[in-house]
Coordinates of C-alpha atoms in Angstrom, one line a residue:
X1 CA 2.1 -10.3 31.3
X2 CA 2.7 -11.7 28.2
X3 CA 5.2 -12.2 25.8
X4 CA 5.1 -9.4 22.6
X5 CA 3.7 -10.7 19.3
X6 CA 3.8 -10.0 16.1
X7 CA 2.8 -6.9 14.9
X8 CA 1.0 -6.9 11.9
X9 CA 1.0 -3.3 10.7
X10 CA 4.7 -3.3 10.1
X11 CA 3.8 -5.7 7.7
X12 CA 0.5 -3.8 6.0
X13 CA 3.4 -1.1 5.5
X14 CA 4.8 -2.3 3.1
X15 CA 1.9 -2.6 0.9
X16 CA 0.6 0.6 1.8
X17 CA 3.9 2.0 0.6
X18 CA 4.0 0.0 -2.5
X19 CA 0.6 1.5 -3.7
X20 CA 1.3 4.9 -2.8
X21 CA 4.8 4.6 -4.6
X22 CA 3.1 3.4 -7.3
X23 CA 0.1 5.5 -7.3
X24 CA 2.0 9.0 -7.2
X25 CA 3.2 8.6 -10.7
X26 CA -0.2 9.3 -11.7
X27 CA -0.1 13.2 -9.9
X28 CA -2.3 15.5 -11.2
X29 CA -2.4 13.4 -14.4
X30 CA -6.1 13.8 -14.5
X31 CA -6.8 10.3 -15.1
X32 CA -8.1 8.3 -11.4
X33 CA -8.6 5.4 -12.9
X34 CA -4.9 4.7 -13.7
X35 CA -3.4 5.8 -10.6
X36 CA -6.3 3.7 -8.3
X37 CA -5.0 0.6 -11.2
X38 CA -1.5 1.2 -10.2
X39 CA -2.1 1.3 -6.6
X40 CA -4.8 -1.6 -7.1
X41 CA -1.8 -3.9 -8.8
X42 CA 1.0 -2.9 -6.4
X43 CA -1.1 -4.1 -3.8
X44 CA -2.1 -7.7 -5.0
X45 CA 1.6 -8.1 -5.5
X46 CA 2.8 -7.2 -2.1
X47 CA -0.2 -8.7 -0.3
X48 CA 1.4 -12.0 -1.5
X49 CA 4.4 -12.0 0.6
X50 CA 2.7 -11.9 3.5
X51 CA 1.8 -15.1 5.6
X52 CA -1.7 -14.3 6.2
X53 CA -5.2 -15.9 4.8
X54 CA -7.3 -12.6 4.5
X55 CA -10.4 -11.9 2.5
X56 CA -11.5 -8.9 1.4
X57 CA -14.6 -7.6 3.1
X58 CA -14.6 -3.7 2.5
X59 CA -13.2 -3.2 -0.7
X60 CA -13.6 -0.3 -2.5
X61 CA -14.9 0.8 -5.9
X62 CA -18.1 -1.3 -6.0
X63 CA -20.2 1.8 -6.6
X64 CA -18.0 3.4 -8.8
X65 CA -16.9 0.8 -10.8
X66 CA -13.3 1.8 -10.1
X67 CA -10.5 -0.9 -10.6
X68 CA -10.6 -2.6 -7.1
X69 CA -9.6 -5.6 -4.7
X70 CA -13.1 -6.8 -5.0
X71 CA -15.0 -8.4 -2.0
X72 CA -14.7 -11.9 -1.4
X73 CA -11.4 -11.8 -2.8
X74 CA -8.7 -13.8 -0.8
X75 CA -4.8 -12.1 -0.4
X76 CA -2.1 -13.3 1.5
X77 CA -0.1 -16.6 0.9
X78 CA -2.4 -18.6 2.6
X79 CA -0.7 -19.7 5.3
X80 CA -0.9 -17.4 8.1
X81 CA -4.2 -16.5 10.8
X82 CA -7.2 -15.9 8.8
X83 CA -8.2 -12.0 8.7
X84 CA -10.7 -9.6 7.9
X85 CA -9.1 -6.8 5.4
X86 CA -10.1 -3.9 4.2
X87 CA -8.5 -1.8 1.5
X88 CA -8.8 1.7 -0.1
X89 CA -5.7 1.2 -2.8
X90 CA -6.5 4.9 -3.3
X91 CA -8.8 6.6 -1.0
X92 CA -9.0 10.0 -3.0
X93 CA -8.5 9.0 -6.5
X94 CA -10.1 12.8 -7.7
X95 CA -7.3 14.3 -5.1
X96 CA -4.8 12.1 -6.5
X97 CA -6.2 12.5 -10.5
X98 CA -6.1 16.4 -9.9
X99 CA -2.9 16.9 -7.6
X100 CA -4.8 17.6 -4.3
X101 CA -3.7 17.1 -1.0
X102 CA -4.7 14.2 1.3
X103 CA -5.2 11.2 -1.3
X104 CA -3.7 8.3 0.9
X105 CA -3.7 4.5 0.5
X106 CA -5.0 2.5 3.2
X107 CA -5.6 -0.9 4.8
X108 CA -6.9 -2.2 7.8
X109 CA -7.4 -6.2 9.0
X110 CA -8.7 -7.9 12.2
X111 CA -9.2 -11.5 12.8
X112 CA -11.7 -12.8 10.6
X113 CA -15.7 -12.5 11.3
X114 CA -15.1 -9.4 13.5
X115 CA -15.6 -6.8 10.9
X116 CA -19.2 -5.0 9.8
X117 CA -20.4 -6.0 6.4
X118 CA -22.0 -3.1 5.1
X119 CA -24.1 -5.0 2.6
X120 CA -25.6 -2.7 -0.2
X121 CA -24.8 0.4 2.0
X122 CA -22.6 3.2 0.3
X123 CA -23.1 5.8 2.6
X124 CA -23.5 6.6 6.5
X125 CA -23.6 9.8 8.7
X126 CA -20.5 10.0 10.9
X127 CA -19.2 11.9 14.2
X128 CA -15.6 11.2 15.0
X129 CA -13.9 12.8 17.8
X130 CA -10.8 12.3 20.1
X131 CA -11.3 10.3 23.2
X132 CA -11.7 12.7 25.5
X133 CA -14.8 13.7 24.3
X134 CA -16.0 10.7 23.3
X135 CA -18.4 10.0 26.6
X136 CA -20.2 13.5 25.9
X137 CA -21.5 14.0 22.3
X138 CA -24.8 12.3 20.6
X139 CA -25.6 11.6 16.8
X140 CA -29.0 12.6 17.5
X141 CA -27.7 16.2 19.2
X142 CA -27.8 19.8 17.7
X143 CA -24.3 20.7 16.0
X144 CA -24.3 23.2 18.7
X145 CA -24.9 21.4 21.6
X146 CA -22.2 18.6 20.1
X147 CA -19.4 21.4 19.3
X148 CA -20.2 23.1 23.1
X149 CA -19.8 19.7 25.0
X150 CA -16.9 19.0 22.6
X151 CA -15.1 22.2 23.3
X152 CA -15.3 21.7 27.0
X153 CA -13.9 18.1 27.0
X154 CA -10.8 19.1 24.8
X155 CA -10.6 22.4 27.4
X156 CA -11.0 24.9 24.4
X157 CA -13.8 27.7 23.3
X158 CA -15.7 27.0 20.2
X159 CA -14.3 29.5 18.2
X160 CA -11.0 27.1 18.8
X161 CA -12.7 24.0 17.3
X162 CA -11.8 23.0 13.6
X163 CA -14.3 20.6 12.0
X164 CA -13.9 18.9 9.1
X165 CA -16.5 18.1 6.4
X166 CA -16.8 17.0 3.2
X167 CA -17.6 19.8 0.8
X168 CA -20.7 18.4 -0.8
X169 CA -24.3 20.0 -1.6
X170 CA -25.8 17.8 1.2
X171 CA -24.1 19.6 4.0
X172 CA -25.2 22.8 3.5
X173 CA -27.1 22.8 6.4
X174 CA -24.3 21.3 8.5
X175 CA -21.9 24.3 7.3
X176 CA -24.3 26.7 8.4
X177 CA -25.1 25.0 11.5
X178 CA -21.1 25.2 12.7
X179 CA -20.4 28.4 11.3
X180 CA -24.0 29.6 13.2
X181 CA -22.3 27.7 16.9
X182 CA -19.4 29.5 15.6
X183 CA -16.3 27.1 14.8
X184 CA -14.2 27.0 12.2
X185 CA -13.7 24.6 9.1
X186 CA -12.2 23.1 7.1
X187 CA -13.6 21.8 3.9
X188 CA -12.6 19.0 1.8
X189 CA -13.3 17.7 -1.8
X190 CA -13.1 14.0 -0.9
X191 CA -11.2 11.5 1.6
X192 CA -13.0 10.8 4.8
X193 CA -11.3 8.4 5.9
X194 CA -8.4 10.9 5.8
X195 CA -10.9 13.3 7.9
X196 CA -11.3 10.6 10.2
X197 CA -7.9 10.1 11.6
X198 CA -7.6 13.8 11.5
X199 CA -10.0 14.1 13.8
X200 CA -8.4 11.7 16.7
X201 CA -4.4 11.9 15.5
X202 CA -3.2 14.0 18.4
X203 CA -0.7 15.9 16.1
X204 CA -4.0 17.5 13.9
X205 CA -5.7 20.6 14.1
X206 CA -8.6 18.9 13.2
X207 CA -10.7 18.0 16.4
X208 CA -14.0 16.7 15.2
X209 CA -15.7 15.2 11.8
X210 CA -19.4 15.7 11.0
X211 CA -21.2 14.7 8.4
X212 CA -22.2 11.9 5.7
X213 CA -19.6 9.9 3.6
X214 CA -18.8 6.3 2.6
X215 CA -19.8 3.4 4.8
X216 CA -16.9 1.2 3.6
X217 CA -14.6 4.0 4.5
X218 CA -16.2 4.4 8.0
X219 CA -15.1 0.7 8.2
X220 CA -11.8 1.4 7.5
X221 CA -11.4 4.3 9.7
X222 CA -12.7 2.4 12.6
X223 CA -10.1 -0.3 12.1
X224 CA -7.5 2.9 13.3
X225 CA -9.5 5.0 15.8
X226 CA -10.1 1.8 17.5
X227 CA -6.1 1.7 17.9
X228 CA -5.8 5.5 19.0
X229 CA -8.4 5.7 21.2
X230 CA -11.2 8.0 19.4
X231 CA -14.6 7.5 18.7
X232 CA -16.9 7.3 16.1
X233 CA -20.5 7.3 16.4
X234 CA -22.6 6.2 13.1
X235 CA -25.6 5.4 10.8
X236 CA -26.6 4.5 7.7
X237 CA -27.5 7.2 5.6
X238 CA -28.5 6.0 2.0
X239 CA -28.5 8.6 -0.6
X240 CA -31.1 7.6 -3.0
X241 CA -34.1 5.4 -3.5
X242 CA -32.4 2.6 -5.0
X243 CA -29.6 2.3 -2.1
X244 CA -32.3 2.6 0.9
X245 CA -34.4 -0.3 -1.0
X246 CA -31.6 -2.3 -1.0
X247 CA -30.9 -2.1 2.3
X248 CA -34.4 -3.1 3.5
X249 CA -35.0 -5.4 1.8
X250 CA -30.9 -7.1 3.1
X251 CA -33.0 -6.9 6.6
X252 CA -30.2 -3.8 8.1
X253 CA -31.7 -1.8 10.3
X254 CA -31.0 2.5 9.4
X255 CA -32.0 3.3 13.1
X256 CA -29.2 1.3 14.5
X257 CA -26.2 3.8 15.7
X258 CA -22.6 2.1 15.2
X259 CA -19.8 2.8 16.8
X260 CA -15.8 1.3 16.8
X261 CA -16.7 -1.3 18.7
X262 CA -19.7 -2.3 16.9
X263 CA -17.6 -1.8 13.1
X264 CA -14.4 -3.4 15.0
X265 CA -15.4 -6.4 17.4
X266 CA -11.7 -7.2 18.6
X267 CA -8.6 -5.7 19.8
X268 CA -6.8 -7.3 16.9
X269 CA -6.9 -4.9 14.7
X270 CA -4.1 -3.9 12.6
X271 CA -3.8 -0.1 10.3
X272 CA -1.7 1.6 7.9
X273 CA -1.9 4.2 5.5
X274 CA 0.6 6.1 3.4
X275 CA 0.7 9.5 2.2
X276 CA 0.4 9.9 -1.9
X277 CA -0.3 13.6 -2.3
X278 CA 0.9 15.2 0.8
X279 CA -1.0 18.0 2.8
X280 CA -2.2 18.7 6.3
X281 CA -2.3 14.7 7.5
X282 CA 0.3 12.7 6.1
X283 CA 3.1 13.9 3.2
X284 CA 3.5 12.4 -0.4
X285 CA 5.3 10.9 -2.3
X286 CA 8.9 12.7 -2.5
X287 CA 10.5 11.4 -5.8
X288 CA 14.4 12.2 -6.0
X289 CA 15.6 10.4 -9.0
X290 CA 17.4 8.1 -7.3
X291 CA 14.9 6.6 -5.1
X292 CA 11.4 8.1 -3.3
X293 CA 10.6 9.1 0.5
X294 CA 7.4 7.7 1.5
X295 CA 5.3 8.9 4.7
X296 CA 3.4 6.3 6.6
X297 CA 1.1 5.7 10.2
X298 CA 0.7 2.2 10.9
X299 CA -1.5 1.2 14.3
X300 CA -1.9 -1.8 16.5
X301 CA -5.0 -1.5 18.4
X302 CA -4.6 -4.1 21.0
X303 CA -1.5 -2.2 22.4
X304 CA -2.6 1.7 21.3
X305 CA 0.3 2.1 19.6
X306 CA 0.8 4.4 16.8
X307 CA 3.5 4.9 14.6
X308 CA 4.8 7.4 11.9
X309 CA 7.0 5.8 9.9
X310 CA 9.3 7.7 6.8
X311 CA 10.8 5.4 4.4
X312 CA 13.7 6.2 1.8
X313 CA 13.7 3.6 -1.2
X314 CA 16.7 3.2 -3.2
X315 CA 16.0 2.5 -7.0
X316 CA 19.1 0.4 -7.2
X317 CA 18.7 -1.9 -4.9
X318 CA 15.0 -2.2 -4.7
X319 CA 14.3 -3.0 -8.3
X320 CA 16.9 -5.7 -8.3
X321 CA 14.2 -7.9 -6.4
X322 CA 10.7 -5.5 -6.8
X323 CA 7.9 -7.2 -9.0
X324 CA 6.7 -3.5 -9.2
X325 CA 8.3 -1.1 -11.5
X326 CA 8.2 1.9 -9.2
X327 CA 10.8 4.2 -11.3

């Protein structure tokens, strides 16, 4: 037995919730690129009070050249055990930019050297589910074969099943396939990584993800499913020429199927995220006037513990020492 150590993700709450407090001011606004800068600056702020010596390694924006904590940058005061991170400041900024549900911000670190470097990859198929049906599905299956053994590991019909997938024009096929094995739906804009923990937080309706999005996001979503106990299964899936070229010619191999373990390689790893628009997964940010109410996971994957954590911020009091001008 040993002694309990510090848990990091009560830590990485605190910047999660500083972005996302941040962040929310920019609510239907229609302009992402101010509310992922917000989120982006409230971040580097925070991420300086903690005593860690982390370096970026999935950061996000690179292909959309969205304000960003760029890769290879370092955060933390220096001082502390030497981490992996990675960061979405924003992970929705359309959903945010156009008062959708779901945008959240999110971070995730392990020791350092243990996280997958995507390389030039943007994209990469995914299949999340919860862990009791992790030992029975295959990337390579049919979606009906996947959604029957699926069904019968979480003791439900198929018609029960929700799925979630990213409303984009390469899934038609996928949509058809599901609604053909005869599940139900549910059909998002953006935010996968959001989809992701849907998928394995056991107080969803979501029970399975399918389909292509980011690769630094699959990253990130790793860092918590490795926590809760889920799975993801993967691949790289470039979406043009240009990106599959690239990552030839880096010497990755797109046959190679991923999973948490292979993203994740340690027990260390620490997650939060915090809600910005509200919805189905996590609620927004609740401004009062006097303050906001923040809602917040945050996982330590070497114990499997997961929290949901709702914070009330006092304006008073908070911007008397806050380097962030949250009202």
């Amino acid at each position: 037995m040993e002694a309990p150590q510090k848990n990091l993700a009560l830590d990485l709450v605190r910047v999660t919730e500083a972005a996302a407090l941040a962040s929310a001011r920019w609510l239907g606004k229609g302009n992402q690129d101010a509310g992922d800068q917000a989120a982006v600056d409230a971040m580097r702020l925070c991420f300086n009070s903690l005593n860690i010596s982390g370096v970026v390694v999935i950061g996000e924006g690179e292909k959309d050249n969205a304000p960003m904590l760029f890769n290879g940058e370092k955060v933390g005061a220096g001082n502390g055990p030497a981490l992996d991170v990675a960061v979405d400041p924003v992970e929705g900024t359309k959903l945010l930019a156009y008062g959708r549900p779901n945008a959240i911000s999110v971070i995730g670190v392990a020791p350092a050297g243990t996280m997958y470097n995507p390389g030039p990859s943007f994209y990469m198929q995914k299949l999340v589910v919860p862990g009791a049906a992790k030992n029975v599905v295959d990337l390579d299956a049919p979606v009906a074969e996947n959604l029957h053994k699926i069904a019968k590991a979480l003791d439900k019909d198929v018609d029960d099943l929700v799925v979630f997938v990213l409303d984009k024009p390469r899934h038609a096929s996928l949509i058809e396939q599901v609604r053909a094995a005869g599940a139900r739906i549910q059909l998002h804009t953006d935010g996968d990584v959001s989809g992701a923990l849907m998928a394995v937080d056991p107080r969803s309706e979501v029970d399975v993800m399918m389909g292509t999005g980011g690769t630094p996001e699959g990253v990130l979503a790793a860092c918590a499913i490795k926590g809760i106990g889920g799975e993801m299964f993967a691949r790289l899936d470039p979406q043009s020429y240009v990106e599959k070229e690239a990552i030839l010619e880096a010497g990755i191999d797109l046959r190679e199927i991923h999973t948490v373990d292979t993203l994740v390689r340690s027990d260390e790893v620490f997650f939060s995220a915090t809600g910005i628009s509200g919805g189905t997964f996590l609620k927004g940010v609740q401004y009062t006037g006097t303050g906001a109410v923040t809602h917040s996971m945050v996982i330590r994957g070497r114990t499997g513990t997961l929290r949901y954590i709702e914070s009330i911020n006092n304006w008073d009091k908070l911007m008397k020492i806050s380097s962030v001008k949250y009202d």
